[in-house]
Amino acid sequence: MGFKSGDIVQELGYDDDIDFDLRDDLEDIIDSELLTEEDHDVADAVILWWRAEDGDLVDGLVDSQTTLDEGGPIWLLTPKAGRAGHVSPADIQEAAPTAGLHVTKTEGVSSEWAATRLVARRKN
């Protein structure tokens, strides 16, 4: 996912269904704890755990940019196909431009979760 030691990463959408091993690995890589939803520090990146029942994806993506540093990525983590809460790639592709973002890549990051990297669209 491209993280390195010293990166400030905010985590949104934390719940008891997340991949705790992946979360621990991320904290090991950045050499600190992930910021929570209550933190208001500027973040280098955002990890957004999202499930179909979490509401409007556009709103979630817009809200996730509140403390994100300019040019920082949002990693949207969604349950993989066939799992409860799955969000289709088409829904992500549709929501991203409305939120001012575009999809750059998707990775399988664990057995249960897929990660989609989104960044702000360039302004002309």
PDB file of C-alpha atoms in Angstrom:
ATOM      1  CA  MET A   1       0.000   0.000   0.000  1.00  0.00           C
ATOM      2  CA  GLY A   2       3.056   2.224  -0.050  1.00  0.00           C
ATOM      3  CA  PHE A   3       3.251   3.305   3.579  1.00  0.00           C
ATOM      4  CA  LYS A   4       6.576   4.020   5.284  1.00  0.00           C
ATOM      5  CA  SER A   5       7.858   4.784   8.752  1.00  0.00           C
ATOM      6  CA  GLY A   6       6.741   8.206   9.935  1.00  0.00           C
ATOM      7  CA  ASP A   7       3.600   8.412   7.799  1.00  0.00           C
ATOM      8  CA  ILE A   8       0.568   9.794   9.620  1.00  0.00           C
ATOM      9  CA  VAL A   9      -2.427   7.622   8.737  1.00  0.00           C
ATOM     10  CA  GLN A  10      -5.988   8.175   9.910  1.00  0.00           C
ATOM     11  CA  GLU A  11      -8.333   5.223  10.235  1.00  0.00           C
ATOM     12  CA  LEU A  12     -12.066   5.670   9.687  1.00  0.00           C
ATOM     13  CA  GLY A  13     -14.860   3.091   9.831  1.00  0.00           C
ATOM     14  CA  TYR A  14     -13.195   0.974  12.533  1.00  0.00           C
ATOM     15  CA  ASP A  15     -15.452  -1.815  13.805  1.00  0.00           C
ATOM     16  CA  ASP A  16     -15.124  -5.343  15.158  1.00  0.00           C
ATOM     17  CA  ASP A  17     -15.176  -6.859  11.645  1.00  0.00           C
ATOM     18  CA  ILE A  18     -11.965  -5.248  10.357  1.00  0.00           C
ATOM     19  CA  ASP A  19      -8.808  -7.219   9.630  1.00  0.00           C
ATOM     20  CA  PHE A  20      -6.837  -6.734  12.842  1.00  0.00           C
ATOM     21  CA  ASP A  21      -3.712  -8.423  11.428  1.00  0.00           C
ATOM     22  CA  LEU A  22      -3.665  -5.972   8.517  1.00  0.00           C
ATOM     23  CA  ARG A  23      -4.227  -3.082  10.928  1.00  0.00           C
ATOM     24  CA  ASP A  24      -1.338  -4.249  13.156  1.00  0.00           C
ATOM     25  CA  ASP A  25       0.918  -4.624  10.106  1.00  0.00           C
ATOM     26  CA  LEU A  26       0.113  -1.056   9.020  1.00  0.00           C
ATOM     27  CA  GLU A  27       0.963   0.284  12.478  1.00  0.00           C
ATOM     28  CA  ASP A  28       4.245  -1.653  12.394  1.00  0.00           C
ATOM     29  CA  ILE A  29       5.111  -0.164   8.985  1.00  0.00           C
ATOM     30  CA  ILE A  30       4.375   3.452   9.958  1.00  0.00           C
ATOM     31  CA  ASP A  31       5.941   2.882  13.386  1.00  0.00           C
ATOM     32  CA  SER A  32       3.017   4.477  15.251  1.00  0.00           C
ATOM     33  CA  GLU A  33      -0.659   4.073  15.983  1.00  0.00           C
ATOM     34  CA  LEU A  34      -3.273   4.998  13.421  1.00  0.00           C
ATOM     35  CA  LEU A  35      -5.120   8.243  14.088  1.00  0.00           C
ATOM     36  CA  THR A  36      -8.765   7.777  15.059  1.00  0.00           C
ATOM     37  CA  GLU A  37     -11.936   9.493  13.857  1.00  0.00           C
ATOM     38  CA  GLU A  38     -11.622  11.896  16.806  1.00  0.00           C
ATOM     39  CA  ASP A  39      -8.128  13.081  15.815  1.00  0.00           C
ATOM     40  CA  HIS A  40      -7.901  16.286  13.798  1.00  0.00           C
ATOM     41  CA  ASP A  41      -4.214  16.192  12.827  1.00  0.00           C
ATOM     42  CA  VAL A  42      -3.385  16.467   9.138  1.00  0.00           C
ATOM     43  CA  ALA A  43      -2.914  12.937   7.790  1.00  0.00           C
ATOM     44  CA  ASP A  44      -0.661  11.740   4.976  1.00  0.00           C
ATOM     45  CA  ALA A  45      -3.223   9.054   4.105  1.00  0.00           C
ATOM     46  CA  VAL A  46      -6.585   7.699   5.195  1.00  0.00           C
ATOM     47  CA  ILE A  47      -7.687   4.097   5.664  1.00  0.00           C
ATOM     48  CA  LEU A  48     -11.477   3.930   5.265  1.00  0.00           C
ATOM     49  CA  TRP A  49     -13.146   0.644   6.205  1.00  0.00           C
ATOM     50  CA  TRP A  50     -16.480   0.646   4.328  1.00  0.00           C
ATOM     51  CA  ARG A  51     -19.364  -1.780   4.064  1.00  0.00           C
ATOM     52  CA  ALA A  52     -22.459  -1.584   1.847  1.00  0.00           C
ATOM     53  CA  GLU A  53     -24.664  -0.870   4.876  1.00  0.00           C
ATOM     54  CA  ASP A  54     -22.495   2.047   6.067  1.00  0.00           C
ATOM     55  CA  GLY A  55     -24.576   4.550   4.099  1.00  0.00           C
ATOM     56  CA  ASP A  56     -23.785   6.807   1.181  1.00  0.00           C
ATOM     57  CA  LEU A  57     -20.297   6.085  -0.135  1.00  0.00           C
ATOM     58  CA  VAL A  58     -19.949   9.575  -1.655  1.00  0.00           C
ATOM     59  CA  ASP A  59     -20.567  11.132   1.768  1.00  0.00           C
ATOM     60  CA  GLY A  60     -18.062   8.755   3.350  1.00  0.00           C
ATOM     61  CA  LEU A  61     -15.400   9.630   0.780  1.00  0.00           C
ATOM     62  CA  VAL A  62     -16.013  13.372   1.127  1.00  0.00           C
ATOM     63  CA  ASP A  63     -15.861  13.150   4.927  1.00  0.00           C
ATOM     64  CA  SER A  64     -12.621  11.136   4.755  1.00  0.00           C
ATOM     65  CA  GLN A  65     -10.881  14.080   3.067  1.00  0.00           C
ATOM     66  CA  THR A  66     -11.435  16.449   6.014  1.00  0.00           C
ATOM     67  CA  THR A  67      -7.963  16.054   7.547  1.00  0.00           C
ATOM     68  CA  LEU A  68      -6.185  14.541   4.539  1.00  0.00           C
ATOM     69  CA  ASP A  69      -3.100  16.399   3.327  1.00  0.00           C
ATOM     70  CA  GLU A  70      -3.221  17.582  -0.278  1.00  0.00           C
ATOM     71  CA  GLY A  71      -2.232  14.759  -2.603  1.00  0.00           C
ATOM     72  CA  GLY A  72      -2.642  12.075   0.062  1.00  0.00           C
ATOM     73  CA  PRO A  73      -4.388   8.831  -0.863  1.00  0.00           C
ATOM     74  CA  ILE A  74      -7.517   7.334   0.599  1.00  0.00           C
ATOM     75  CA  TRP A  75      -7.381   3.561   0.835  1.00  0.00           C
ATOM     76  CA  LEU A  76     -10.979   2.362   0.721  1.00  0.00           C
ATOM     77  CA  LEU A  77     -11.159  -1.087   2.308  1.00  0.00           C
ATOM     78  CA  THR A  78     -14.278  -3.055   1.408  1.00  0.00           C
ATOM     79  CA  PRO A  79     -15.296  -6.674   2.001  1.00  0.00           C
ATOM     80  CA  LYS A  80     -14.385  -8.909  -0.923  1.00  0.00           C
ATOM     81  CA  ALA A  81     -17.051 -10.264  -3.279  1.00  0.00           C
ATOM     82  CA  GLY A  82     -19.269 -12.865  -1.657  1.00  0.00           C
ATOM     83  CA  ARG A  83     -18.736 -11.433   1.833  1.00  0.00           C
ATOM     84  CA  ALA A  84     -21.305  -9.533   3.887  1.00  0.00           C
ATOM     85  CA  GLY A  85     -21.125  -5.810   3.194  1.00  0.00           C
ATOM     86  CA  HIS A  86     -19.460  -6.170  -0.224  1.00  0.00           C
ATOM     87  CA  VAL A  87     -19.313  -2.945  -2.251  1.00  0.00           C
ATOM     88  CA  SER A  88     -19.088  -3.466  -5.995  1.00  0.00           C
ATOM     89  CA  PRO A  89     -16.209  -1.924  -7.924  1.00  0.00           C
ATOM     90  CA  ALA A  90     -18.828  -0.215 -10.134  1.00  0.00           C
ATOM     91  CA  ASP A  91     -20.258   1.550  -7.067  1.00  0.00           C
ATOM     92  CA  ILE A  92     -16.772   2.754  -6.123  1.00  0.00           C
ATOM     93  CA  GLN A  93     -16.075   3.954  -9.679  1.00  0.00           C
ATOM     94  CA  GLU A  94     -19.394   5.823  -9.665  1.00  0.00           C
ATOM     95  CA  ALA A  95     -18.923   7.433  -6.240  1.00  0.00           C
ATOM     96  CA  ALA A  96     -15.304   8.531  -6.660  1.00  0.00           C
ATOM     97  CA  PRO A  97     -15.755  11.385  -9.197  1.00  0.00           C
ATOM     98  CA  THR A  98     -18.703  12.827  -7.272  1.00  0.00           C
ATOM     99  CA  ALA A  99     -16.430  12.984  -4.206  1.00  0.00           C
ATOM    100  CA  GLY A 100     -13.674  14.675  -6.262  1.00  0.00           C
ATOM    101  CA  LEU A 101     -11.558  11.516  -6.431  1.00  0.00           C
ATOM    102  CA  HIS A 102     -10.453   8.931  -8.919  1.00  0.00           C
ATOM    103  CA  VAL A 103      -9.464   5.300  -8.537  1.00  0.00           C
ATOM    104  CA  THR A 104      -5.798   4.561  -9.186  1.00  0.00           C
ATOM    105  CA  LYS A 105      -5.578   0.869  -8.281  1.00  0.00           C
ATOM    106  CA  THR A 106      -7.144  -1.971  -6.350  1.00  0.00           C
ATOM    107  CA  GLU A 107      -5.317  -4.588  -4.286  1.00  0.00           C
ATOM    108  CA  GLY A 108      -6.307  -7.674  -2.347  1.00  0.00           C
ATOM    109  CA  VAL A 109      -4.850  -6.872   1.064  1.00  0.00           C
ATOM    110  CA  SER A 110      -6.263  -9.745   3.119  1.00  0.00           C
ATOM    111  CA  SER A 111      -8.457 -12.794   2.774  1.00  0.00           C
ATOM    112  CA  GLU A 112     -11.589 -10.782   3.629  1.00  0.00           C
ATOM    113  CA  TRP A 113     -10.850  -7.212   2.441  1.00  0.00           C
ATOM    114  CA  ALA A 114      -9.938  -5.506  -0.826  1.00  0.00           C
ATOM    115  CA  ALA A 115      -8.298  -2.070  -0.940  1.00  0.00           C
ATOM    116  CA  THR A 116      -8.993   0.598  -3.539  1.00  0.00           C
ATOM    117  CA  ARG A 117      -6.617   3.570  -3.726  1.00  0.00           C
ATOM    118  CA  LEU A 118      -8.287   6.896  -4.452  1.00  0.00           C
ATOM    119  CA  VAL A 119      -6.659  10.287  -4.915  1.00  0.00           C
ATOM    120  CA  ALA A 120      -7.996  13.775  -5.554  1.00  0.00           C
ATOM    121  CA  ARG A 121      -8.605  14.617  -9.163  1.00  0.00           C
ATOM    122  CA  ARG A 122      -6.205  17.180 -10.542  1.00  0.00           C
ATOM    123  CA  LYS A 123      -7.585  20.657 -10.937  1.00  0.00           C
ATOM    124  CA  ASN A 124      -6.994  22.270 -14.296  1.00  0.00           C
TER     125      ASN A 124
END
